[in-house]
Amino acid sequence: MKQRKTAWTIRLSALLLAGLCLCGGTALAAGGDQDDPLITLSYLTRTVTPDILEQVERQGEQYRTQLLERFNTAIEEFRQQNPGASGGEGGAAYTAVTLTGGQRLSLDAGSEVLLRSGSASVSSSGAPALTDLTSGASLDSGGALAANHLYLAPAAGRVVTASGAVQLMVRGGCAVL
């Protein structure tokens, strides 16, 4: 009889222990609803969100710095490969050029010229010799430049010849011949 009591006690204890484990596991698995969240809102707003924002800002700043370095390197490489290119710090300004009768001014591709006073003509082996940006027309070889019109040299080898004293404003590569 004592053995039966002991066996019965062991069985009952095992059944109670199994019941407790099942109830405890169910209680632990059911946590995290709106009334009893696993993570509180204050923890998210005070700790997690600022940490995430700090990481995003730090990575964004690193990426911006890398892009800026790559951009500056590309600009420097372009300037070294194209020393006569207009634009940038010194190339955007017009240069005053004065010619006397018979002097010639050779223009590089992309150069701009504006006749301020006097009279001059253009010569070129290709057509058009210059593009008149003011009127939107083309100026062929032998044509006269109009005062205060802005002209673009579409290719190298365009030559402006002064008929008398001439004042020009030039932006881009040029050489007095």
mmCIF file with all atom_site columns, C-alpha atoms in Angstrom:
data_model
loop_
_atom_site.group_PDB
_atom_site.id
_atom_site.type_symbol
_atom_site.label_atom_id
_atom_site.label_alt_id
_atom_site.label_comp_id
_atom_site.label_asym_id
_atom_site.label_entity_id
_atom_site.label_seq_id
_atom_site.pdbx_PDB_ins_code
_atom_site.Cartn_x
_atom_site.Cartn_y
_atom_site.Cartn_z
_atom_site.occupancy
_atom_site.B_iso_or_equiv
_atom_site.pdbx_formal_charge
_atom_site.auth_seq_id
_atom_site.auth_comp_id
_atom_site.auth_asym_id
_atom_site.auth_atom_id
_atom_site.pdbx_PDB_model_num
ATOM 1   C CA . MET A 1 1   ? 0.000  0.000  0.000   1.00 0.00 ? 1   MET A CA 1
ATOM 2   C CA . LYS A 1 2   ? 2.824  2.313  0.703   1.00 0.00 ? 2   LYS A CA 1
ATOM 3   C CA . GLN A 1 3   ? 4.095  1.672  -2.761  1.00 0.00 ? 3   GLN A CA 1
ATOM 4   C CA . ARG A 1 4   ? 0.761  2.562  -4.259  1.00 0.00 ? 4   ARG A CA 1
ATOM 5   C CA . LYS A 1 5   ? 0.675  5.789  -2.338  1.00 0.00 ? 5   LYS A CA 1
ATOM 6   C CA . THR A 1 6   ? 4.151  6.698  -3.516  1.00 0.00 ? 6   THR A CA 1
ATOM 7   C CA . ALA A 1 7   ? 3.356  5.818  -7.134  1.00 0.00 ? 7   ALA A CA 1
ATOM 8   C CA . TRP A 1 8   ? 0.119  7.782  -6.901  1.00 0.00 ? 8   TRP A CA 1
ATOM 9   C CA . THR A 1 9   ? 1.968  10.787 -5.451  1.00 0.00 ? 9   THR A CA 1
ATOM 10  C CA . ILE A 1 10  ? 4.613  10.639 -8.185  1.00 0.00 ? 10  ILE A CA 1
ATOM 11  C CA . ARG A 1 11  ? 1.953  10.460 -10.889 1.00 0.00 ? 11  ARG A CA 1
ATOM 12  C CA . LEU A 1 12  ? 0.026  13.356 -9.413  1.00 0.00 ? 12  LEU A CA 1
ATOM 13  C CA . SER A 1 13  ? 3.196  15.432 -9.040  1.00 0.00 ? 13  SER A CA 1
ATOM 14  C CA . ALA A 1 14  ? 4.190  14.702 -12.653 1.00 0.00 ? 14  ALA A CA 1
ATOM 15  C CA . LEU A 1 15  ? 0.707  15.649 -13.874 1.00 0.00 ? 15  LEU A CA 1
ATOM 16  C CA . LEU A 1 16  ? 0.769  18.897 -11.903 1.00 0.00 ? 16  LEU A CA 1
ATOM 17  C CA . LEU A 1 17  ? 4.265  19.716 -13.180 1.00 0.00 ? 17  LEU A CA 1
ATOM 18  C CA . ALA A 1 18  ? 3.194  19.069 -16.786 1.00 0.00 ? 18  ALA A CA 1
ATOM 19  C CA . GLY A 1 19  ? 0.121  21.264 -16.278 1.00 0.00 ? 19  GLY A CA 1
ATOM 20  C CA . LEU A 1 20  ? 2.232  24.061 -14.846 1.00 0.00 ? 20  LEU A CA 1
ATOM 21  C CA . CYS A 1 21  ? 4.669  23.886 -17.779 1.00 0.00 ? 21  CYS A CA 1
ATOM 22  C CA . LEU A 1 22  ? 1.806  24.049 -20.290 1.00 0.00 ? 22  LEU A CA 1
ATOM 23  C CA . CYS A 1 23  ? 0.151  26.983 -18.531 1.00 0.00 ? 23  CYS A CA 1
ATOM 24  C CA . GLY A 1 24  ? 3.453  28.842 -18.134 1.00 0.00 ? 24  GLY A CA 1
ATOM 25  C CA . GLY A 1 25  ? 4.400  28.320 -21.793 1.00 0.00 ? 25  GLY A CA 1
ATOM 26  C CA . THR A 1 26  ? 0.999  29.554 -22.922 1.00 0.00 ? 26  THR A CA 1
ATOM 27  C CA . ALA A 1 27  ? 1.265  32.637 -20.722 1.00 0.00 ? 27  ALA A CA 1
ATOM 28  C CA . LEU A 1 28  ? 4.724  33.453 -22.040 1.00 0.00 ? 28  LEU A CA 1
ATOM 29  C CA . ALA A 1 29  ? 3.703  32.939 -25.681 1.00 0.00 ? 29  ALA A CA 1
ATOM 30  C CA . ALA A 1 30  ? 0.614  35.150 -25.336 1.00 0.00 ? 30  ALA A CA 1
ATOM 31  C CA . GLY A 1 31  ? 2.481  38.291 -24.126 1.00 0.00 ? 31  GLY A CA 1
ATOM 32  C CA . GLY A 1 32  ? 2.855  41.400 -26.259 1.00 0.00 ? 32  GLY A CA 1
ATOM 33  C CA . ASP A 1 33  ? -0.654 42.691 -26.932 1.00 0.00 ? 33  ASP A CA 1
ATOM 34  C CA . GLN A 1 34  ? -1.560 46.381 -26.774 1.00 0.00 ? 34  GLN A CA 1
ATOM 35  C CA . ASP A 1 35  ? -2.290 46.306 -23.050 1.00 0.00 ? 35  ASP A CA 1
ATOM 36  C CA . ASP A 1 36  ? 0.905  44.414 -22.208 1.00 0.00 ? 36  ASP A CA 1
ATOM 37  C CA . PRO A 1 37  ? 3.511  45.131 -24.949 1.00 0.00 ? 37  PRO A CA 1
ATOM 38  C CA . LEU A 1 38  ? 6.817  43.342 -25.147 1.00 0.00 ? 38  LEU A CA 1
ATOM 39  C CA . ILE A 1 39  ? 8.574  46.701 -25.774 1.00 0.00 ? 39  ILE A CA 1
ATOM 40  C CA . THR A 1 40  ? 7.152  49.876 -24.311 1.00 0.00 ? 40  THR A CA 1
ATOM 41  C CA . LEU A 1 41  ? 6.508  52.940 -26.462 1.00 0.00 ? 41  LEU A CA 1
ATOM 42  C CA . SER A 1 42  ? 8.679  55.093 -24.243 1.00 0.00 ? 42  SER A CA 1
ATOM 43  C CA . TYR A 1 43  ? 11.630 52.724 -24.816 1.00 0.00 ? 43  TYR A CA 1
ATOM 44  C CA . LEU A 1 44  ? 11.102 52.992 -28.577 1.00 0.00 ? 44  LEU A CA 1
ATOM 45  C CA . THR A 1 45  ? 10.814 56.781 -28.616 1.00 0.00 ? 45  THR A CA 1
ATOM 46  C CA . ARG A 1 46  ? 13.587 57.522 -26.106 1.00 0.00 ? 46  ARG A CA 1
ATOM 47  C CA . THR A 1 47  ? 16.166 54.863 -26.925 1.00 0.00 ? 47  THR A CA 1
ATOM 48  C CA . VAL A 1 48  ? 15.665 52.928 -30.149 1.00 0.00 ? 48  VAL A CA 1
ATOM 49  C CA . THR A 1 49  ? 14.485 55.718 -32.488 1.00 0.00 ? 49  THR A CA 1
ATOM 50  C CA . PRO A 1 50  ? 17.281 58.203 -31.610 1.00 0.00 ? 50  PRO A CA 1
ATOM 51  C CA . ASP A 1 51  ? 19.888 55.450 -32.060 1.00 0.00 ? 51  ASP A CA 1
ATOM 52  C CA . ILE A 1 52  ? 18.492 54.537 -35.472 1.00 0.00 ? 52  ILE A CA 1
ATOM 53  C CA . LEU A 1 53  ? 18.325 58.194 -36.553 1.00 0.00 ? 53  LEU A CA 1
ATOM 54  C CA . GLU A 1 54  ? 21.909 58.763 -35.409 1.00 0.00 ? 54  GLU A CA 1
ATOM 55  C CA . GLN A 1 55  ? 23.102 55.767 -37.428 1.00 0.00 ? 55  GLN A CA 1
ATOM 56  C CA . VAL A 1 56  ? 21.203 56.929 -40.534 1.00 0.00 ? 56  VAL A CA 1
ATOM 57  C CA . GLU A 1 57  ? 22.599 60.464 -40.231 1.00 0.00 ? 57  GLU A CA 1
ATOM 58  C CA . ARG A 1 58  ? 26.136 59.173 -39.732 1.00 0.00 ? 58  ARG A CA 1
ATOM 59  C CA . GLN A 1 59  ? 25.905 56.843 -42.739 1.00 0.00 ? 59  GLN A CA 1
ATOM 60  C CA . GLY A 1 60  ? 24.285 59.596 -44.825 1.00 0.00 ? 60  GLY A CA 1
ATOM 61  C CA . GLU A 1 61  ? 27.111 61.988 -43.954 1.00 0.00 ? 61  GLU A CA 1
ATOM 62  C CA . GLN A 1 62  ? 29.710 59.369 -44.851 1.00 0.00 ? 62  GLN A CA 1
ATOM 63  C CA . TYR A 1 63  ? 27.980 58.743 -48.201 1.00 0.00 ? 63  TYR A CA 1
ATOM 64  C CA . ARG A 1 64  ? 27.746 62.499 -48.876 1.00 0.00 ? 64  ARG A CA 1
ATOM 65  C CA . THR A 1 65  ? 31.447 62.908 -48.120 1.00 0.00 ? 65  THR A CA 1
ATOM 66  C CA . GLN A 1 66  ? 32.336 60.051 -50.473 1.00 0.00 ? 66  GLN A CA 1
ATOM 67  C CA . LEU A 1 67  ? 30.194 61.513 -53.257 1.00 0.00 ? 67  LEU A CA 1
ATOM 68  C CA . LEU A 1 68  ? 31.696 64.974 -52.758 1.00 0.00 ? 68  LEU A CA 1
ATOM 69  C CA . GLU A 1 69  ? 35.218 63.544 -52.948 1.00 0.00 ? 69  GLU A CA 1
ATOM 70  C CA . ARG A 1 70  ? 34.362 61.626 -56.142 1.00 0.00 ? 70  ARG A CA 1
ATOM 71  C CA . PHE A 1 71  ? 32.736 64.724 -57.646 1.00 0.00 ? 71  PHE A CA 1
ATOM 72  C CA . ASN A 1 72  ? 35.729 66.952 -56.833 1.00 0.00 ? 72  ASN A CA 1
ATOM 73  C CA . THR A 1 73  ? 38.114 64.331 -58.256 1.00 0.00 ? 73  THR A CA 1
ATOM 74  C CA . ALA A 1 74  ? 36.078 64.143 -61.481 1.00 0.00 ? 74  ALA A CA 1
ATOM 75  C CA . ILE A 1 75  ? 36.081 67.938 -61.796 1.00 0.00 ? 75  ILE A CA 1
ATOM 76  C CA . GLU A 1 76  ? 39.831 68.087 -61.260 1.00 0.00 ? 76  GLU A CA 1
ATOM 77  C CA . GLU A 1 77  ? 40.419 65.344 -63.850 1.00 0.00 ? 77  GLU A CA 1
ATOM 78  C CA . PHE A 1 78  ? 38.209 67.219 -66.332 1.00 0.00 ? 78  PHE A CA 1
ATOM 79  C CA . ARG A 1 79  ? 40.114 70.463 -65.739 1.00 0.00 ? 79  ARG A CA 1
ATOM 80  C CA . GLN A 1 80  ? 43.440 68.698 -66.291 1.00 0.00 ? 80  GLN A CA 1
ATOM 81  C CA . GLN A 1 81  ? 42.204 67.051 -69.501 1.00 0.00 ? 81  GLN A CA 1
ATOM 82  C CA . ASN A 1 82  ? 40.532 70.233 -70.814 1.00 0.00 ? 82  ASN A CA 1
ATOM 83  C CA . PRO A 1 83  ? 42.619 73.238 -69.762 1.00 0.00 ? 83  PRO A CA 1
ATOM 84  C CA . GLY A 1 84  ? 40.935 75.591 -72.267 1.00 0.00 ? 84  GLY A CA 1
ATOM 85  C CA . ALA A 1 85  ? 37.359 74.640 -71.431 1.00 0.00 ? 85  ALA A CA 1
ATOM 86  C CA . SER A 1 86  ? 35.126 77.547 -70.502 1.00 0.00 ? 86  SER A CA 1
ATOM 87  C CA . GLY A 1 87  ? 33.217 77.568 -67.251 1.00 0.00 ? 87  GLY A CA 1
ATOM 88  C CA . GLY A 1 88  ? 34.385 77.176 -63.705 1.00 0.00 ? 88  GLY A CA 1
ATOM 89  C CA . GLU A 1 89  ? 36.273 79.803 -61.757 1.00 0.00 ? 89  GLU A CA 1
ATOM 90  C CA . GLY A 1 90  ? 38.227 81.674 -64.435 1.00 0.00 ? 90  GLY A CA 1
ATOM 91  C CA . GLY A 1 91  ? 36.653 80.522 -67.713 1.00 0.00 ? 91  GLY A CA 1
ATOM 92  C CA . ALA A 1 92  ? 33.206 82.079 -67.297 1.00 0.00 ? 92  ALA A CA 1
ATOM 93  C CA . ALA A 1 93  ? 34.385 85.691 -67.626 1.00 0.00 ? 93  ALA A CA 1
ATOM 94  C CA . TYR A 1 94  ? 34.616 87.548 -70.917 1.00 0.00 ? 94  TYR A CA 1
ATOM 95  C CA . THR A 1 95  ? 37.989 88.928 -71.952 1.00 0.00 ? 95  THR A CA 1
ATOM 96  C CA . ALA A 1 96  ? 38.277 92.256 -73.784 1.00 0.00 ? 96  ALA A CA 1
ATOM 97  C CA . VAL A 1 97  ? 40.300 91.944 -76.995 1.00 0.00 ? 97  VAL A CA 1
ATOM 98  C CA . THR A 1 98  ? 41.297 94.928 -79.142 1.00 0.00 ? 98  THR A CA 1
ATOM 99  C CA . LEU A 1 99  ? 42.395 94.399 -82.758 1.00 0.00 ? 99  LEU A CA 1
ATOM 100 C CA . THR A 1 100 ? 43.768 96.847 -85.284 1.00 0.00 ? 100 THR A CA 1
ATOM 101 C CA . GLY A 1 101 ? 43.044 96.768 -89.015 1.00 0.00 ? 101 GLY A CA 1
ATOM 102 C CA . GLY A 1 102 ? 44.143 93.495 -90.584 1.00 0.00 ? 102 GLY A CA 1
ATOM 103 C CA . GLN A 1 103 ? 44.736 91.642 -87.288 1.00 0.00 ? 103 GLN A CA 1
ATOM 104 C CA . ARG A 1 104 ? 43.084 88.270 -86.947 1.00 0.00 ? 104 ARG A CA 1
ATOM 105 C CA . LEU A 1 105 ? 41.662 86.374 -83.973 1.00 0.00 ? 105 LEU A CA 1
ATOM 106 C CA . SER A 1 106 ? 41.522 82.563 -84.126 1.00 0.00 ? 106 SER A CA 1
ATOM 107 C CA . LEU A 1 107 ? 38.725 80.970 -82.061 1.00 0.00 ? 107 LEU A CA 1
ATOM 108 C CA . ASP A 1 108 ? 38.685 77.529 -80.440 1.00 0.00 ? 108 ASP A CA 1
ATOM 109 C CA . ALA A 1 109 ? 35.623 75.288 -80.616 1.00 0.00 ? 109 ALA A CA 1
ATOM 110 C CA . GLY A 1 110 ? 32.914 76.528 -78.260 1.00 0.00 ? 110 GLY A CA 1
ATOM 111 C CA . SER A 1 111 ? 34.351 80.024 -77.929 1.00 0.00 ? 111 SER A CA 1
ATOM 112 C CA . GLU A 1 112 ? 32.006 82.984 -77.878 1.00 0.00 ? 112 GLU A CA 1
ATOM 113 C CA . VAL A 1 113 ? 32.700 86.395 -79.398 1.00 0.00 ? 113 VAL A CA 1
ATOM 114 C CA . LEU A 1 114 ? 30.756 89.674 -79.192 1.00 0.00 ? 114 LEU A CA 1
ATOM 115 C CA . LEU A 1 115 ? 31.623 92.641 -81.415 1.00 0.00 ? 115 LEU A CA 1
ATOM 116 C CA . ARG A 1 116 ? 31.481 95.817 -79.278 1.00 0.00 ? 116 ARG A CA 1
ATOM 117 C CA . SER A 1 117 ? 32.742 98.369 -81.804 1.00 0.00 ? 117 SER A CA 1
ATOM 118 C CA . GLY A 1 118 ? 34.267 98.533 -85.266 1.00 0.00 ? 118 GLY A CA 1
ATOM 119 C CA . SER A 1 119 ? 33.732 96.132 -88.120 1.00 0.00 ? 119 SER A CA 1
ATOM 120 C CA . ALA A 1 120 ? 35.025 92.605 -88.637 1.00 0.00 ? 120 ALA A CA 1
ATOM 121 C CA . SER A 1 121 ? 34.372 89.572 -90.804 1.00 0.00 ? 121 SER A CA 1
ATOM 122 C CA . VAL A 1 122 ? 34.785 85.859 -90.257 1.00 0.00 ? 122 VAL A CA 1
ATOM 123 C CA . SER A 1 123 ? 36.529 83.221 -92.356 1.00 0.00 ? 123 SER A CA 1
ATOM 124 C CA . SER A 1 124 ? 36.284 79.483 -92.064 1.00 0.00 ? 124 SER A CA 1
ATOM 125 C CA . SER A 1 125 ? 36.812 76.324 -94.068 1.00 0.00 ? 125 SER A CA 1
ATOM 126 C CA . GLY A 1 126 ? 33.557 74.819 -92.775 1.00 0.00 ? 126 GLY A CA 1
ATOM 127 C CA . ALA A 1 127 ? 29.993 75.991 -92.623 1.00 0.00 ? 127 ALA A CA 1
ATOM 128 C CA . PRO A 1 128 ? 28.657 77.687 -90.659 1.00 0.00 ? 128 PRO A CA 1
ATOM 129 C CA . ALA A 1 129 ? 31.596 79.886 -89.751 1.00 0.00 ? 129 ALA A CA 1
ATOM 130 C CA . LEU A 1 130 ? 29.813 81.224 -86.636 1.00 0.00 ? 130 LEU A CA 1
ATOM 131 C CA . THR A 1 131 ? 26.383 80.831 -85.111 1.00 0.00 ? 131 THR A CA 1
ATOM 132 C CA . ASP A 1 132 ? 24.657 84.095 -84.203 1.00 0.00 ? 132 ASP A CA 1
ATOM 133 C CA . LEU A 1 133 ? 23.108 83.323 -80.818 1.00 0.00 ? 133 LEU A CA 1
ATOM 134 C CA . THR A 1 134 ? 21.338 86.691 -80.722 1.00 0.00 ? 134 THR A CA 1
ATOM 135 C CA . SER A 1 135 ? 19.332 86.187 -83.909 1.00 0.00 ? 135 SER A CA 1
ATOM 136 C CA . GLY A 1 136 ? 19.523 82.412 -84.146 1.00 0.00 ? 136 GLY A CA 1
ATOM 137 C CA . ALA A 1 137 ? 21.032 82.552 -87.642 1.00 0.00 ? 137 ALA A CA 1
ATOM 138 C CA . SER A 1 138 ? 24.218 81.141 -89.140 1.00 0.00 ? 138 SER A CA 1
ATOM 139 C CA . LEU A 1 139 ? 27.041 83.364 -90.373 1.00 0.00 ? 139 LEU A CA 1
ATOM 140 C CA . ASP A 1 140 ? 28.951 81.910 -93.333 1.00 0.00 ? 140 ASP A CA 1
ATOM 141 C CA . SER A 1 141 ? 32.592 82.494 -94.213 1.00 0.00 ? 141 SER A CA 1
ATOM 142 C CA . GLY A 1 142 ? 33.178 86.058 -95.418 1.00 0.00 ? 142 GLY A CA 1
ATOM 143 C CA . GLY A 1 143 ? 30.169 87.413 -93.511 1.00 0.00 ? 143 GLY A CA 1
ATOM 144 C CA . ALA A 1 144 ? 30.347 90.557 -91.393 1.00 0.00 ? 144 ALA A CA 1
ATOM 145 C CA . LEU A 1 145 ? 29.787 90.436 -87.634 1.00 0.00 ? 145 LEU A CA 1
ATOM 146 C CA . ALA A 1 146 ? 26.927 92.601 -86.352 1.00 0.00 ? 146 ALA A CA 1
ATOM 147 C CA . ALA A 1 147 ? 27.579 94.886 -83.384 1.00 0.00 ? 147 ALA A CA 1
ATOM 148 C CA . ASN A 1 148 ? 26.390 93.597 -80.000 1.00 0.00 ? 148 ASN A CA 1
ATOM 149 C CA . HIS A 1 149 ? 25.499 90.141 -81.339 1.00 0.00 ? 149 HIS A CA 1
ATOM 150 C CA . LEU A 1 150 ? 26.846 87.093 -79.521 1.00 0.00 ? 150 LEU A CA 1
ATOM 151 C CA . TYR A 1 151 ? 28.469 84.509 -81.799 1.00 0.00 ? 151 TYR A CA 1
ATOM 152 C CA . LEU A 1 152 ? 29.474 80.905 -81.074 1.00 0.00 ? 152 LEU A CA 1
ATOM 153 C CA . ALA A 1 153 ? 32.329 79.123 -82.859 1.00 0.00 ? 153 ALA A CA 1
ATOM 154 C CA . PRO A 1 154 ? 30.967 75.617 -83.578 1.00 0.00 ? 154 PRO A CA 1
ATOM 155 C CA . ALA A 1 155 ? 34.438 74.236 -84.355 1.00 0.00 ? 155 ALA A CA 1
ATOM 156 C CA . ALA A 1 156 ? 38.074 75.283 -84.129 1.00 0.00 ? 156 ALA A CA 1
ATOM 157 C CA . GLY A 1 157 ? 39.683 77.264 -86.929 1.00 0.00 ? 157 GLY A CA 1
ATOM 158 C CA . ARG A 1 158 ? 37.176 80.129 -87.127 1.00 0.00 ? 158 ARG A CA 1
ATOM 159 C CA . VAL A 1 159 ? 39.073 83.390 -87.729 1.00 0.00 ? 159 VAL A CA 1
ATOM 160 C CA . VAL A 1 160 ? 37.734 86.905 -87.112 1.00 0.00 ? 160 VAL A CA 1
ATOM 161 C CA . THR A 1 161 ? 39.526 89.572 -89.208 1.00 0.00 ? 161 THR A CA 1
ATOM 162 C CA . ALA A 1 162 ? 39.366 93.242 -88.169 1.00 0.00 ? 162 ALA A CA 1
ATOM 163 C CA . SER A 1 163 ? 38.614 95.819 -90.901 1.00 0.00 ? 163 SER A CA 1
ATOM 164 C CA . GLY A 1 164 ? 39.811 98.659 -88.665 1.00 0.00 ? 164 GLY A CA 1
ATOM 165 C CA . ALA A 1 165 ? 40.027 99.262 -84.923 1.00 0.00 ? 165 ALA A CA 1
ATOM 166 C CA . VAL A 1 166 ? 37.822 96.603 -83.302 1.00 0.00 ? 166 VAL A CA 1
ATOM 167 C CA . GLN A 1 167 ? 36.827 95.869 -79.721 1.00 0.00 ? 167 GLN A CA 1
ATOM 168 C CA . LEU A 1 168 ? 35.629 92.330 -78.993 1.00 0.00 ? 168 LEU A CA 1
ATOM 169 C CA . MET A 1 169 ? 34.513 90.464 -75.892 1.00 0.00 ? 169 MET A CA 1
ATOM 170 C CA . VAL A 1 170 ? 35.659 86.834 -76.020 1.00 0.00 ? 170 VAL A CA 1
ATOM 171 C CA . ARG A 1 171 ? 34.896 83.877 -73.765 1.00 0.00 ? 171 ARG A CA 1
ATOM 172 C CA . GLY A 1 172 ? 36.765 80.634 -74.362 1.00 0.00 ? 172 GLY A CA 1
ATOM 173 C CA . GLY A 1 173 ? 39.995 79.816 -76.143 1.00 0.00 ? 173 GLY A CA 1
ATOM 174 C CA . CYS A 1 174 ? 41.392 82.285 -78.692 1.00 0.00 ? 174 CYS A CA 1
ATOM 175 C CA . ALA A 1 175 ? 44.678 83.529 -80.105 1.00 0.00 ? 175 ALA A CA 1
ATOM 176 C CA . VAL A 1 176 ? 45.583 86.809 -81.831 1.00 0.00 ? 176 VAL A CA 1
ATOM 177 C CA . LEU A 1 177 ? 47.362 86.023 -85.114 1.00 0.00 ? 177 LEU A CA 1
#
